[in-house]
mmCIF file of C-alpha atoms in Angstrom:
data_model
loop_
_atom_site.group_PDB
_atom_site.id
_atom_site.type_symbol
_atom_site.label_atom_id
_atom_site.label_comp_id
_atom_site.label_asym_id
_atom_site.label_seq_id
_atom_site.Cartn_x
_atom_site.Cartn_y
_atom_site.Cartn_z
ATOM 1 C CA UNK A 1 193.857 -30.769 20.481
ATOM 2 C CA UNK A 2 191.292 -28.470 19.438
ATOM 3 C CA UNK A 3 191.682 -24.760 19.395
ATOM 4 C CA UNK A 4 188.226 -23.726 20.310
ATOM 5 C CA UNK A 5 188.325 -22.455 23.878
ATOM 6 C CA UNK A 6 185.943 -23.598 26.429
ATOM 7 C CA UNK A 7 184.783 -20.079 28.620
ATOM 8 C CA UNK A 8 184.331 -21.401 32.752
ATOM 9 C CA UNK A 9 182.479 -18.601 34.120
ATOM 10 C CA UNK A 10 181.112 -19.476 37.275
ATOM 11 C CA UNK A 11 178.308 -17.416 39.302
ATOM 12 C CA UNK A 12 176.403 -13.874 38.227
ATOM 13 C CA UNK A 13 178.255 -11.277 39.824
ATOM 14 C CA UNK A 14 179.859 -10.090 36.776
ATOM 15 C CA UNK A 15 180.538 -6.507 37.010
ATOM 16 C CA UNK A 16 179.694 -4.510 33.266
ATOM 17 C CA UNK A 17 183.963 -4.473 33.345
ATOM 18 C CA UNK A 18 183.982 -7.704 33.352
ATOM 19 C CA UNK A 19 181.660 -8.979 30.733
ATOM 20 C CA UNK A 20 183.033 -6.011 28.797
ATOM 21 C CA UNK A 21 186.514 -7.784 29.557
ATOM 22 C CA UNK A 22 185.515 -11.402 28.123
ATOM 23 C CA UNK A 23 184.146 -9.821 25.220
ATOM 24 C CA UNK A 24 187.176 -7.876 24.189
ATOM 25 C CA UNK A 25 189.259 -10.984 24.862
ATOM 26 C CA UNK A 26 187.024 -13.936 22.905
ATOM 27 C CA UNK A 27 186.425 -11.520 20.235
ATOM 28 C CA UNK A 28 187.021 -13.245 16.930
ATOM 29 C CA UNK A 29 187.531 -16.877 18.642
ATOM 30 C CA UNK A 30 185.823 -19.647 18.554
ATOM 31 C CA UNK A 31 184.275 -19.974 22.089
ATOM 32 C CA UNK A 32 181.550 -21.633 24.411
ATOM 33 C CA UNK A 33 180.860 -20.497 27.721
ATOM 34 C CA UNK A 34 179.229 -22.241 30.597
ATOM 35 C CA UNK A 35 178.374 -21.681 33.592
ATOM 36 C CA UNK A 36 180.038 -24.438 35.586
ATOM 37 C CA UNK A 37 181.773 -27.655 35.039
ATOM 38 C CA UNK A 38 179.830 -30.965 34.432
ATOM 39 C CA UNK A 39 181.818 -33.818 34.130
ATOM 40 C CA UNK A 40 185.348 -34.509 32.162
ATOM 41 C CA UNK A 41 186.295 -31.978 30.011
ATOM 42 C CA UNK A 42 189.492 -33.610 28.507
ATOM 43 C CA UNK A 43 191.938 -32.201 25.406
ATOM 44 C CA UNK A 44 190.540 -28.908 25.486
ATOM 45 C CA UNK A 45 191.851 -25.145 25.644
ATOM 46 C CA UNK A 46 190.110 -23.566 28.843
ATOM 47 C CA UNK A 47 189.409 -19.791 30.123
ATOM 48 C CA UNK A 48 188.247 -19.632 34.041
ATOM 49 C CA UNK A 49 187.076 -16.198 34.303
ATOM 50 C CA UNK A 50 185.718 -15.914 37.440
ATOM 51 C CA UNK A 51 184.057 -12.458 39.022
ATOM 52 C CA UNK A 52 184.765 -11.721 42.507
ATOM 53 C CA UNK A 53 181.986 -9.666 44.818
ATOM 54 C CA UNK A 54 182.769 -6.619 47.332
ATOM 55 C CA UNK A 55 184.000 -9.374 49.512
ATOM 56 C CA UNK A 56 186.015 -11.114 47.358
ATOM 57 C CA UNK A 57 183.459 -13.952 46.942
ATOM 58 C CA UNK A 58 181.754 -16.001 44.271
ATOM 59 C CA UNK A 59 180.150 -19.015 45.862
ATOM 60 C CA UNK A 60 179.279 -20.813 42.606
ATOM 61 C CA UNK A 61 183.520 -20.551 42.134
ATOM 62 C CA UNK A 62 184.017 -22.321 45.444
ATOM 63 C CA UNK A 63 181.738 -25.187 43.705
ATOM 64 C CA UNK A 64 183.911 -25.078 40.965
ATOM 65 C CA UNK A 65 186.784 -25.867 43.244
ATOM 66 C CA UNK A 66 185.129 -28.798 44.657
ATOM 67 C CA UNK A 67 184.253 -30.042 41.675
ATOM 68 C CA UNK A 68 187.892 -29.970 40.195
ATOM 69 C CA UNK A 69 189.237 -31.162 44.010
ATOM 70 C CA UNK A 70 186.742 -34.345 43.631
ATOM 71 C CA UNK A 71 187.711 -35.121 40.577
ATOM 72 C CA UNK A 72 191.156 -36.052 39.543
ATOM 73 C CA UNK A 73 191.654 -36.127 35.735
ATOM 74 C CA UNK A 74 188.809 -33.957 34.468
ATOM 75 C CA UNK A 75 190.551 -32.070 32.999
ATOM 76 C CA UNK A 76 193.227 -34.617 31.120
ATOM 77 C CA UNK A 77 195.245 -33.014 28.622
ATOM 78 C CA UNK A 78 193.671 -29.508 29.088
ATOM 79 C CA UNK A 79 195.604 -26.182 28.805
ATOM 80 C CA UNK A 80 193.948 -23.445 30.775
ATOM 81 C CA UNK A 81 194.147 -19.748 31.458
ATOM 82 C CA UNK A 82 192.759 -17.568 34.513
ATOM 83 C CA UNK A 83 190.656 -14.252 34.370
ATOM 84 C CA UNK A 84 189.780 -12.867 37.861
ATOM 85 C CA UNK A 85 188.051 -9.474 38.291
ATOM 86 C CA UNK A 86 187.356 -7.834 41.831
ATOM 87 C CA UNK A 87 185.629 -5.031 43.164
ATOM 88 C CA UNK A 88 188.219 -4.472 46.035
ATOM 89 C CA UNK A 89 192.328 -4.451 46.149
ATOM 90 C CA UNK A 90 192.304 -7.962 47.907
ATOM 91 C CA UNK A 91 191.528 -11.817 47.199
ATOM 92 C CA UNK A 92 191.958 -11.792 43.577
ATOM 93 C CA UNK A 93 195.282 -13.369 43.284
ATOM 94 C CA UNK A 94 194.569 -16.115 45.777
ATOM 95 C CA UNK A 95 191.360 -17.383 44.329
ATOM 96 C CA UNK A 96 193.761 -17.365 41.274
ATOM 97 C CA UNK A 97 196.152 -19.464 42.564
ATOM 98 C CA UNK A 98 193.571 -21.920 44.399
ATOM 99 C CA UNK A 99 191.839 -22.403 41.019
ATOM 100 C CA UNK A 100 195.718 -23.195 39.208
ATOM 101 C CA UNK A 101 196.373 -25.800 41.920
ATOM 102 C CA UNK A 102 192.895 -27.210 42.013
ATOM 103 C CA UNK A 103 192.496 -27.287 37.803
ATOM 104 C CA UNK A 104 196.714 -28.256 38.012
ATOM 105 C CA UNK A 105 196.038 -31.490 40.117
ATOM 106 C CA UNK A 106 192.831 -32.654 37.860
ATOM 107 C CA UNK A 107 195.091 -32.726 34.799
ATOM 108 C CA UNK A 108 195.156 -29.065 33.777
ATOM 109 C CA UNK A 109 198.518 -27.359 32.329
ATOM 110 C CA UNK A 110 199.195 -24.298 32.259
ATOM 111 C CA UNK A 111 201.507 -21.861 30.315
ATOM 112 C CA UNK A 112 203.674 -19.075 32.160
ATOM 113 C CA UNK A 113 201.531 -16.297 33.521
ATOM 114 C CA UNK A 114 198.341 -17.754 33.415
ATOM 115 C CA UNK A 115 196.625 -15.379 35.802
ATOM 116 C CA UNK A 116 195.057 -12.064 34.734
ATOM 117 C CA UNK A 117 193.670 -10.216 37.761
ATOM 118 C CA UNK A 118 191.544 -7.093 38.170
ATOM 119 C CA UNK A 119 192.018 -4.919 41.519
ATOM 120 C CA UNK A 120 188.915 -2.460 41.848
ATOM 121 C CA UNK A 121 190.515 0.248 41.195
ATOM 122 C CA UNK A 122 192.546 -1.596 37.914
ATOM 123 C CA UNK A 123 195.542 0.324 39.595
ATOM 124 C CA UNK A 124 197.628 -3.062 39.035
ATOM 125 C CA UNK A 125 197.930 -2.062 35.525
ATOM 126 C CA UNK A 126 199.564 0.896 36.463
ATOM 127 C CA UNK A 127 203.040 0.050 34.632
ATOM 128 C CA UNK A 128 200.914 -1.801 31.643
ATOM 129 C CA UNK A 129 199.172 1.421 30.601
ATOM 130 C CA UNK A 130 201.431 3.677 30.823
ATOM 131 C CA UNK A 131 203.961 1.674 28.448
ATOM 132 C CA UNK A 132 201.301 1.092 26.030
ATOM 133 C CA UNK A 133 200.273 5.021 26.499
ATOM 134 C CA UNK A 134 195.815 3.501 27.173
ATOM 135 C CA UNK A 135 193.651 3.450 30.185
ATOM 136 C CA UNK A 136 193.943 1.534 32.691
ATOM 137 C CA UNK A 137 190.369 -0.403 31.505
ATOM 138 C CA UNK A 138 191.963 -1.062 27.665
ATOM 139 C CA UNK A 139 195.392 -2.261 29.249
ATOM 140 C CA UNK A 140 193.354 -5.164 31.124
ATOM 141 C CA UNK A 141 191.825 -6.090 28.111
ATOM 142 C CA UNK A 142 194.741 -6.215 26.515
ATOM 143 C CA UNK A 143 196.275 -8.473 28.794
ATOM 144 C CA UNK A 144 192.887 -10.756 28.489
ATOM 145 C CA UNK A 145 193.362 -11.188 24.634
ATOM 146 C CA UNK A 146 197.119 -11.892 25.225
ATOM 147 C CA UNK A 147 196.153 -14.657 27.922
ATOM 148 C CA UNK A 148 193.457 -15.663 25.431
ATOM 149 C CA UNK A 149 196.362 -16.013 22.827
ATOM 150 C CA UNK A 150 198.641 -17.893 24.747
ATOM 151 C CA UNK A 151 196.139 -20.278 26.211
ATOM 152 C CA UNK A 152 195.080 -21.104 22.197
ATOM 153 C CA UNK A 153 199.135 -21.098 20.859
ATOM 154 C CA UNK A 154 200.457 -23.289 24.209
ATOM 155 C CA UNK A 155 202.789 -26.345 23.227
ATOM 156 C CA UNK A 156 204.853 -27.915 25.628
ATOM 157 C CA UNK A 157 208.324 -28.575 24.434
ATOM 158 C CA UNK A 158 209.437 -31.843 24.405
ATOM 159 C CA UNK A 159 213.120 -32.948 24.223
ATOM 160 C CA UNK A 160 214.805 -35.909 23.490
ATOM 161 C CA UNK A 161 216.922 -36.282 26.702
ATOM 162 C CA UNK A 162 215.773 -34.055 29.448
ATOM 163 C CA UNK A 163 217.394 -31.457 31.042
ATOM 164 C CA UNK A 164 216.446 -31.465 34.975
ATOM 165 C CA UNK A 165 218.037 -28.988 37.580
ATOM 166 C CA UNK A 166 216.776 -30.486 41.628
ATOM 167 C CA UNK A 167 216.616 -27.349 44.160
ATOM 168 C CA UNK A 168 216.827 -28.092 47.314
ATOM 169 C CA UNK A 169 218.003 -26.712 51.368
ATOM 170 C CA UNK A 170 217.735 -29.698 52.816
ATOM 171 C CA UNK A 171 219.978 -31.818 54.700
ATOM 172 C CA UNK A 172 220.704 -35.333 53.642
ATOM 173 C CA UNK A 173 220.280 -37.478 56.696
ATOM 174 C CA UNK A 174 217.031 -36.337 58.180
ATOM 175 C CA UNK A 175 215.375 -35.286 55.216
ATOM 176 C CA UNK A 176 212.026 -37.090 53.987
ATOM 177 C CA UNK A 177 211.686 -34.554 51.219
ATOM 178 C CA UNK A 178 215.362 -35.692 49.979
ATOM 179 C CA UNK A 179 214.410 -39.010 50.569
ATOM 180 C CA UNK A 180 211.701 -39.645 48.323
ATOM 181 C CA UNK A 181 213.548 -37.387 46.127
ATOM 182 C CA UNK A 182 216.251 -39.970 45.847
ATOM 183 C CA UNK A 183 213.915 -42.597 45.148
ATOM 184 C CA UNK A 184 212.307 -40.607 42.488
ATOM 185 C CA UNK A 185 215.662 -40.156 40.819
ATOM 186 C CA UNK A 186 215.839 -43.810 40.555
ATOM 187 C CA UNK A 187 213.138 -43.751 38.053
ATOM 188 C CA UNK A 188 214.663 -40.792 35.802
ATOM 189 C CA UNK A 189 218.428 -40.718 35.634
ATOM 190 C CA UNK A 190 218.030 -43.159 32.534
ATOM 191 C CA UNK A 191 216.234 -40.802 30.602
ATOM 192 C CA UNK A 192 217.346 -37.735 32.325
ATOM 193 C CA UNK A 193 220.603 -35.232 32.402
ATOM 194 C CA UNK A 194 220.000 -34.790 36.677
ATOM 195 C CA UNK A 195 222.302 -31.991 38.248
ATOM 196 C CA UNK A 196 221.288 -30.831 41.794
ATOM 197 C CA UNK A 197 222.378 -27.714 43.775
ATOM 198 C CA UNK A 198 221.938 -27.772 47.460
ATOM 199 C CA UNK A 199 220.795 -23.872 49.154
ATOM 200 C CA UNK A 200 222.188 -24.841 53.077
ATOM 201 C CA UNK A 201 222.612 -21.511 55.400
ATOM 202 C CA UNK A 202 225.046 -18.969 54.932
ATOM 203 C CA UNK A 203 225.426 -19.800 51.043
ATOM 204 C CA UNK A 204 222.835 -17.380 49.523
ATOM 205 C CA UNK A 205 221.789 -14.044 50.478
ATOM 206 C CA UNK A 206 218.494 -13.131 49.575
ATOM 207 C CA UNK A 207 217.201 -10.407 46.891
ATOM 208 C CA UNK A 208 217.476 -6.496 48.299
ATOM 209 C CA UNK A 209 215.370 -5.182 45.653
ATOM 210 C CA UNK A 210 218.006 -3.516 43.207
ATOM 211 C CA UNK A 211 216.454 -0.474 40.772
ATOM 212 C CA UNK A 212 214.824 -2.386 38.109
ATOM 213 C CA UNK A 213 217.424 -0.614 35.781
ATOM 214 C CA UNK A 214 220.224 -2.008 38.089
ATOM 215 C CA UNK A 215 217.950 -5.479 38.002
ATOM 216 C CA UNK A 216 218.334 -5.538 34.200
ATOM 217 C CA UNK A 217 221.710 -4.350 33.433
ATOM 218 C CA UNK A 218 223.299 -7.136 35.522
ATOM 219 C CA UNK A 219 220.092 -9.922 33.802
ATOM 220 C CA UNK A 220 221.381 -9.257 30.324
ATOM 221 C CA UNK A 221 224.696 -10.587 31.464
ATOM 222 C CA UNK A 222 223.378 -13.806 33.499
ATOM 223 C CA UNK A 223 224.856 -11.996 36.630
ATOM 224 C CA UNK A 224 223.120 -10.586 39.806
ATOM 225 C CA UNK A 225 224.601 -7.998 42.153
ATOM 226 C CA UNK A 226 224.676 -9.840 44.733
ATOM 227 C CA UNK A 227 227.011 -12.618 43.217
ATOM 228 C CA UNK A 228 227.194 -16.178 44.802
ATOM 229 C CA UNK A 229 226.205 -19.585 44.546
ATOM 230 C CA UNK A 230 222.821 -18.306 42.515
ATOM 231 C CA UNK A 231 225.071 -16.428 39.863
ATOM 232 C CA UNK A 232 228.243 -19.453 39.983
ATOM 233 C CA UNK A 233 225.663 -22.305 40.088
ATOM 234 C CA UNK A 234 222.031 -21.728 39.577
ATOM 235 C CA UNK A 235 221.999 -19.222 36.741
ATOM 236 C CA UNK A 236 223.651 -21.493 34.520
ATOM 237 C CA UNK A 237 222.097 -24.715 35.519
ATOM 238 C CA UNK A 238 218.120 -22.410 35.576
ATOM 239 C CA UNK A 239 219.628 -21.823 32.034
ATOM 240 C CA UNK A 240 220.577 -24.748 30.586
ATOM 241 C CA UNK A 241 217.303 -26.786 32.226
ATOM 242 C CA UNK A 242 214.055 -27.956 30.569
ATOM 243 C CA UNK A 243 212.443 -28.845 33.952
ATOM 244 C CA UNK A 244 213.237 -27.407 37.721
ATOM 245 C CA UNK A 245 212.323 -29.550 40.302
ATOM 246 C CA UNK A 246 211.630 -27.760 44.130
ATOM 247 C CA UNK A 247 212.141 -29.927 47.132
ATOM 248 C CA UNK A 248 209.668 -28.198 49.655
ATOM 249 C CA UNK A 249 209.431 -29.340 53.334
ATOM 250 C CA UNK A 250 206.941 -27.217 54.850
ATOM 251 C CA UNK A 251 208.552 -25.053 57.419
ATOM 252 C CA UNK A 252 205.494 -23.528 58.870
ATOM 253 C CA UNK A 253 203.176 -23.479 56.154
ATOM 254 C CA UNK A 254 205.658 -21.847 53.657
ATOM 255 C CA UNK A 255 208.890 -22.644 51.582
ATOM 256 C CA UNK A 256 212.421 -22.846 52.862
ATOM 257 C CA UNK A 257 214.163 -19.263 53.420
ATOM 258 C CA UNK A 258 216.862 -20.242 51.161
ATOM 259 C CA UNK A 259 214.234 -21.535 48.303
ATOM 260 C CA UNK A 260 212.185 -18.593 48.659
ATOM 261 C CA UNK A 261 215.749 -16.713 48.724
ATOM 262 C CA UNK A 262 216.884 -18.342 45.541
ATOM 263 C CA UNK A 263 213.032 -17.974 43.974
ATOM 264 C CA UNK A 264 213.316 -13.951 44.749
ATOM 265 C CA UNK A 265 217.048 -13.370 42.858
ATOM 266 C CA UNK A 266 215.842 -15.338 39.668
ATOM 267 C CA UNK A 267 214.480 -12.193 38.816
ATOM 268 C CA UNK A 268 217.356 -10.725 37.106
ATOM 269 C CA UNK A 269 217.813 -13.137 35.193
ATOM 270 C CA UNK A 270 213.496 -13.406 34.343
ATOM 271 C CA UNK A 271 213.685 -10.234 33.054
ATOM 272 C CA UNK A 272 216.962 -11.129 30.516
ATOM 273 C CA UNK A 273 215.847 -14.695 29.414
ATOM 274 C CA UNK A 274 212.188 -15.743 30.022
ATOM 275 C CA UNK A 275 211.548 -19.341 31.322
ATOM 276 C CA UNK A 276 208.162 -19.896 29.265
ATOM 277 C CA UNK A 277 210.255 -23.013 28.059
ATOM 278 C CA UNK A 278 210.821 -24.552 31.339
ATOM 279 C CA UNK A 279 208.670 -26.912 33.410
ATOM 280 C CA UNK A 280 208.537 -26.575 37.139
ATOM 281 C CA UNK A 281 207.196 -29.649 39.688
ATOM 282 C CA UNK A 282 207.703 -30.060 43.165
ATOM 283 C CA UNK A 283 207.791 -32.633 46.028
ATOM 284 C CA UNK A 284 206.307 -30.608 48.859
ATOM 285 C CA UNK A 285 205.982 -32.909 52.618
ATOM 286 C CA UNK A 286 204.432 -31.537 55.544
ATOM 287 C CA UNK A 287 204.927 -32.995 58.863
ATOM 288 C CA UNK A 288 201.480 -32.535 60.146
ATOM 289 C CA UNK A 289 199.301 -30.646 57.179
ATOM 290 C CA UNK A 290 199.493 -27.522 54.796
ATOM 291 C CA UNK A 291 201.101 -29.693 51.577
ATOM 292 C CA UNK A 292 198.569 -27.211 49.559
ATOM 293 C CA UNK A 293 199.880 -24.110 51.091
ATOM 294 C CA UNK A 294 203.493 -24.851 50.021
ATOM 295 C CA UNK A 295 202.163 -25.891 46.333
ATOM 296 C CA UNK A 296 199.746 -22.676 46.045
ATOM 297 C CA UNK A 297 202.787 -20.741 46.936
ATOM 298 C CA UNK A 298 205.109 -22.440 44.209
ATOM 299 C CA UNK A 299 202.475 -21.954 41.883
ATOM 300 C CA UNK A 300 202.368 -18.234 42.545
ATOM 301 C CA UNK A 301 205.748 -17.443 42.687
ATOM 302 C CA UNK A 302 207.759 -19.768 39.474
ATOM 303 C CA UNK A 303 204.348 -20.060 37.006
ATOM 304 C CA UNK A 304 202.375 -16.584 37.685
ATOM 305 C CA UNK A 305 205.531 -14.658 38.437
ATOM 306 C CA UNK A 306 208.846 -16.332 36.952
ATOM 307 C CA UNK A 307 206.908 -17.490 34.012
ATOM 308 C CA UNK A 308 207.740 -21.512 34.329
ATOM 309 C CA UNK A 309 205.209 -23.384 32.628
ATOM 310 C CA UNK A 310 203.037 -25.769 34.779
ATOM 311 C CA UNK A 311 202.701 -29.501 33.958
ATOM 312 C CA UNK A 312 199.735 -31.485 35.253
ATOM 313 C CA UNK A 313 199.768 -32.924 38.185
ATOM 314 C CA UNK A 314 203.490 -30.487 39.073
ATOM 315 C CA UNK A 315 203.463 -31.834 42.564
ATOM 316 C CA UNK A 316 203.830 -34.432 44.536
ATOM 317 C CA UNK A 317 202.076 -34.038 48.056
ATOM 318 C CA UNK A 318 203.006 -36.369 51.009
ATOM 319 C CA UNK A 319 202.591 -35.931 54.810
ATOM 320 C CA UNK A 320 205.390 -37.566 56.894
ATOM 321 C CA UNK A 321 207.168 -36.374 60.334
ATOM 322 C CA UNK A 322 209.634 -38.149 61.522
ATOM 323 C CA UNK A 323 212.823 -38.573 59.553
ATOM 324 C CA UNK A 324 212.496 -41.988 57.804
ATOM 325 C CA UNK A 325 208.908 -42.311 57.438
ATOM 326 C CA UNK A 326 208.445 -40.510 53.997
ATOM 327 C CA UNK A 327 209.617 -43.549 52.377
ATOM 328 C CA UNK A 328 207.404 -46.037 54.242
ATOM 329 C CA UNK A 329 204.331 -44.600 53.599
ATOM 330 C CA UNK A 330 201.992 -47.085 52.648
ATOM 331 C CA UNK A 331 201.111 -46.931 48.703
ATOM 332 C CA UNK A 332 204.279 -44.870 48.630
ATOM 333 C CA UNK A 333 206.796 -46.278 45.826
ATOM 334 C CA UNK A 334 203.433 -46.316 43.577
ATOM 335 C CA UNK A 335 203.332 -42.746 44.049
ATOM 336 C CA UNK A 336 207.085 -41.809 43.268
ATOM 337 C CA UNK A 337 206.710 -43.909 40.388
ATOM 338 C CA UNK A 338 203.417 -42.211 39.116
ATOM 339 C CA UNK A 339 205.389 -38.720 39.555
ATOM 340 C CA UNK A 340 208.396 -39.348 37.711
ATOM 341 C CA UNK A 341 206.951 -40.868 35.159
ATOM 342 C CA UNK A 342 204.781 -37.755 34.835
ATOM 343 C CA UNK A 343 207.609 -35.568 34.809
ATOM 344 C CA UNK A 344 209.243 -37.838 31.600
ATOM 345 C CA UNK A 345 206.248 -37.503 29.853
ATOM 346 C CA UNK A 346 205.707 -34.122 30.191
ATOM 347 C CA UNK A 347 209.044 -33.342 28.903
ATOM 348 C CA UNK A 348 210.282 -36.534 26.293
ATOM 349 C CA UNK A 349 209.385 -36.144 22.924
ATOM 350 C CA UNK A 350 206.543 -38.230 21.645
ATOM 351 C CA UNK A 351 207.925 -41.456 20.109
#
């Protein structure tokens, strides 16, 4: 693959920050910026940096999106990155994470923390500057040249017999989600160590928000606080995995309470043992619609928070109500075989 980068920088509303930004972050790489995206762009190491207006829009970006939404596999084997500056405290992060999912499901991977983001007021790199004693301006930059940097050094690991840990709180007979899960496990267990750790009520209490001090002491020994099934069971399966897989009804138009539970105390151990080494996918099924919703919001919270690195294509998207149906969806055991395979070679070594 090619370490140039390829520069996506959609519409003119750069702010002087901004293009000051870019500059500090290409400087002494081998770049070429355009203005939009015409046709494939496959194998290639890719910056979006996109500038957002007073209203948090850029309407050559939303033509970005539709290019990337109409065309599946543009961007084969491409690792990309994701620069957003605003002139307000709002929108940045979600045109972030629309642009992940879009690039993510036209063949785009992405490393952990893809997203730098620009408030305004640059007051989200509060913490930054002050620990590296700059202003607020140079500690964005700095984070652009370290996104630049990891976008340019990204290689997925590979492994000879896979590691996968299945999340799930679901239950088994009327779950579709499960379902196709099962049937997806068909296609893996051969190549594949599978262990899977059901989150039903009353097992897991959510994160309180402990002092970060608190936070860390109890990270550096794989422990939490709050004890429990994540602590006994999913610390040292998160640990030991080289791929999580979510199972993600949508319960009106967001995750499960006990995912999003178990997603909020991996923090402790996130700041103890980073998971830049571990893939994340997802089957996410919506009874009536929102599959995109639920996949934005896994994106956001286990690759730009948690740090799990995204494969291409991460999720599988399917719409089915009743109990039962998942599996009869027409085209659907093409599908489930298209995913898993996916997920082995994303993480199997090259033979």
């Amino acid at each position: 693959m090619s370490q140039d980068l390829t520069v996506i920088c959609p519409g003119e509303t750069a702010s002087e920050r901004f293009v000051r930004t870019l500059e500090a972050a290409l400087r002494g790489r081998r770049s070429q910026v355009r203005p939009r995206l015409e046709g494939p762009l496959e194998n290639r190491r890719v910056l979006f940096a996109v500038s957002l207006d007073e209203s948090g829009v850029n309407h050559e970006f939303y033509s970005l999106l539709a290019h990337l939404r109409a065309h599946p596999g543009c961007l084969r084997g491409c690792v990309g990155g994701v620069l957003v500056d605003g002139r307000g405290d709002l929108y940045t992060k979600s045109a972030g994470r629309e642009l992940v999912l879009a690039a993510n499901l036209a063949g785009c991977a992405f490393p952990g923390r893809p997203l730098v983001e620009a408030s305004g007021d640059l007051q989200n790199f509060t913490v930054q500057a002050k620990n590296a004693a700059c202003s607020l301006e140079e500690a964005y930059q700095r984070a652009a040249e370290d996104l630049v940097r990891r976008v340019l050094d990204f290689a997925p690991p590979r492994h000879g017999r896979p590691n996968l840990l299945v999340l799930h709180a679901s239950s088994h007979p009327a779950s579709n989600t499960l379902a196709l899960w099962s049937r997806c496990r068909q296609g893996l267990e051969a190549r594949c160590d599978v262990t899977e750790i059901g989150l039903r009520n009353g097992t897991l209490a959510d994160c309180a928000g402990c002092p970060y001090t608190a936070c860390l002491h109890f990270g550096e020994r794989g422990d939490c606080f709050y004890g429990g099934v994540m602590v006994e069971e999913v610390y040292p399966a998160i640990r030991a995995a080289d791929g999580v897989v979510l199972l993600c009804p949508n319960y009106n138009d967001a995750l499960p309470a006990n995912l999003t539970a178990a997603v909020n105390r991996l923090t402790a151990l996130y700041r103890a043992a980073p998971f830049e080494n571990t893939a994340v996918f997802a089957i996410v099924v919506s009874g009536y619609s929102g599959g995109d919703i639920v996949a934005s919001q896994v994106v956001s919270a286990m690759n730009m928070n948690k740090g799990f690195w995204l494969p291409p294509g991460f999720c599988m998207l399917e719409t089915a109500n009743d109990a039962g149906t998942a599996v009869r969806l027409p085209g659907i055991q093409g599908r489930l075989e298209r995913f898993s395979g996916n997920i082995l070679e994303q993480l199997l070594e090259k033979t």
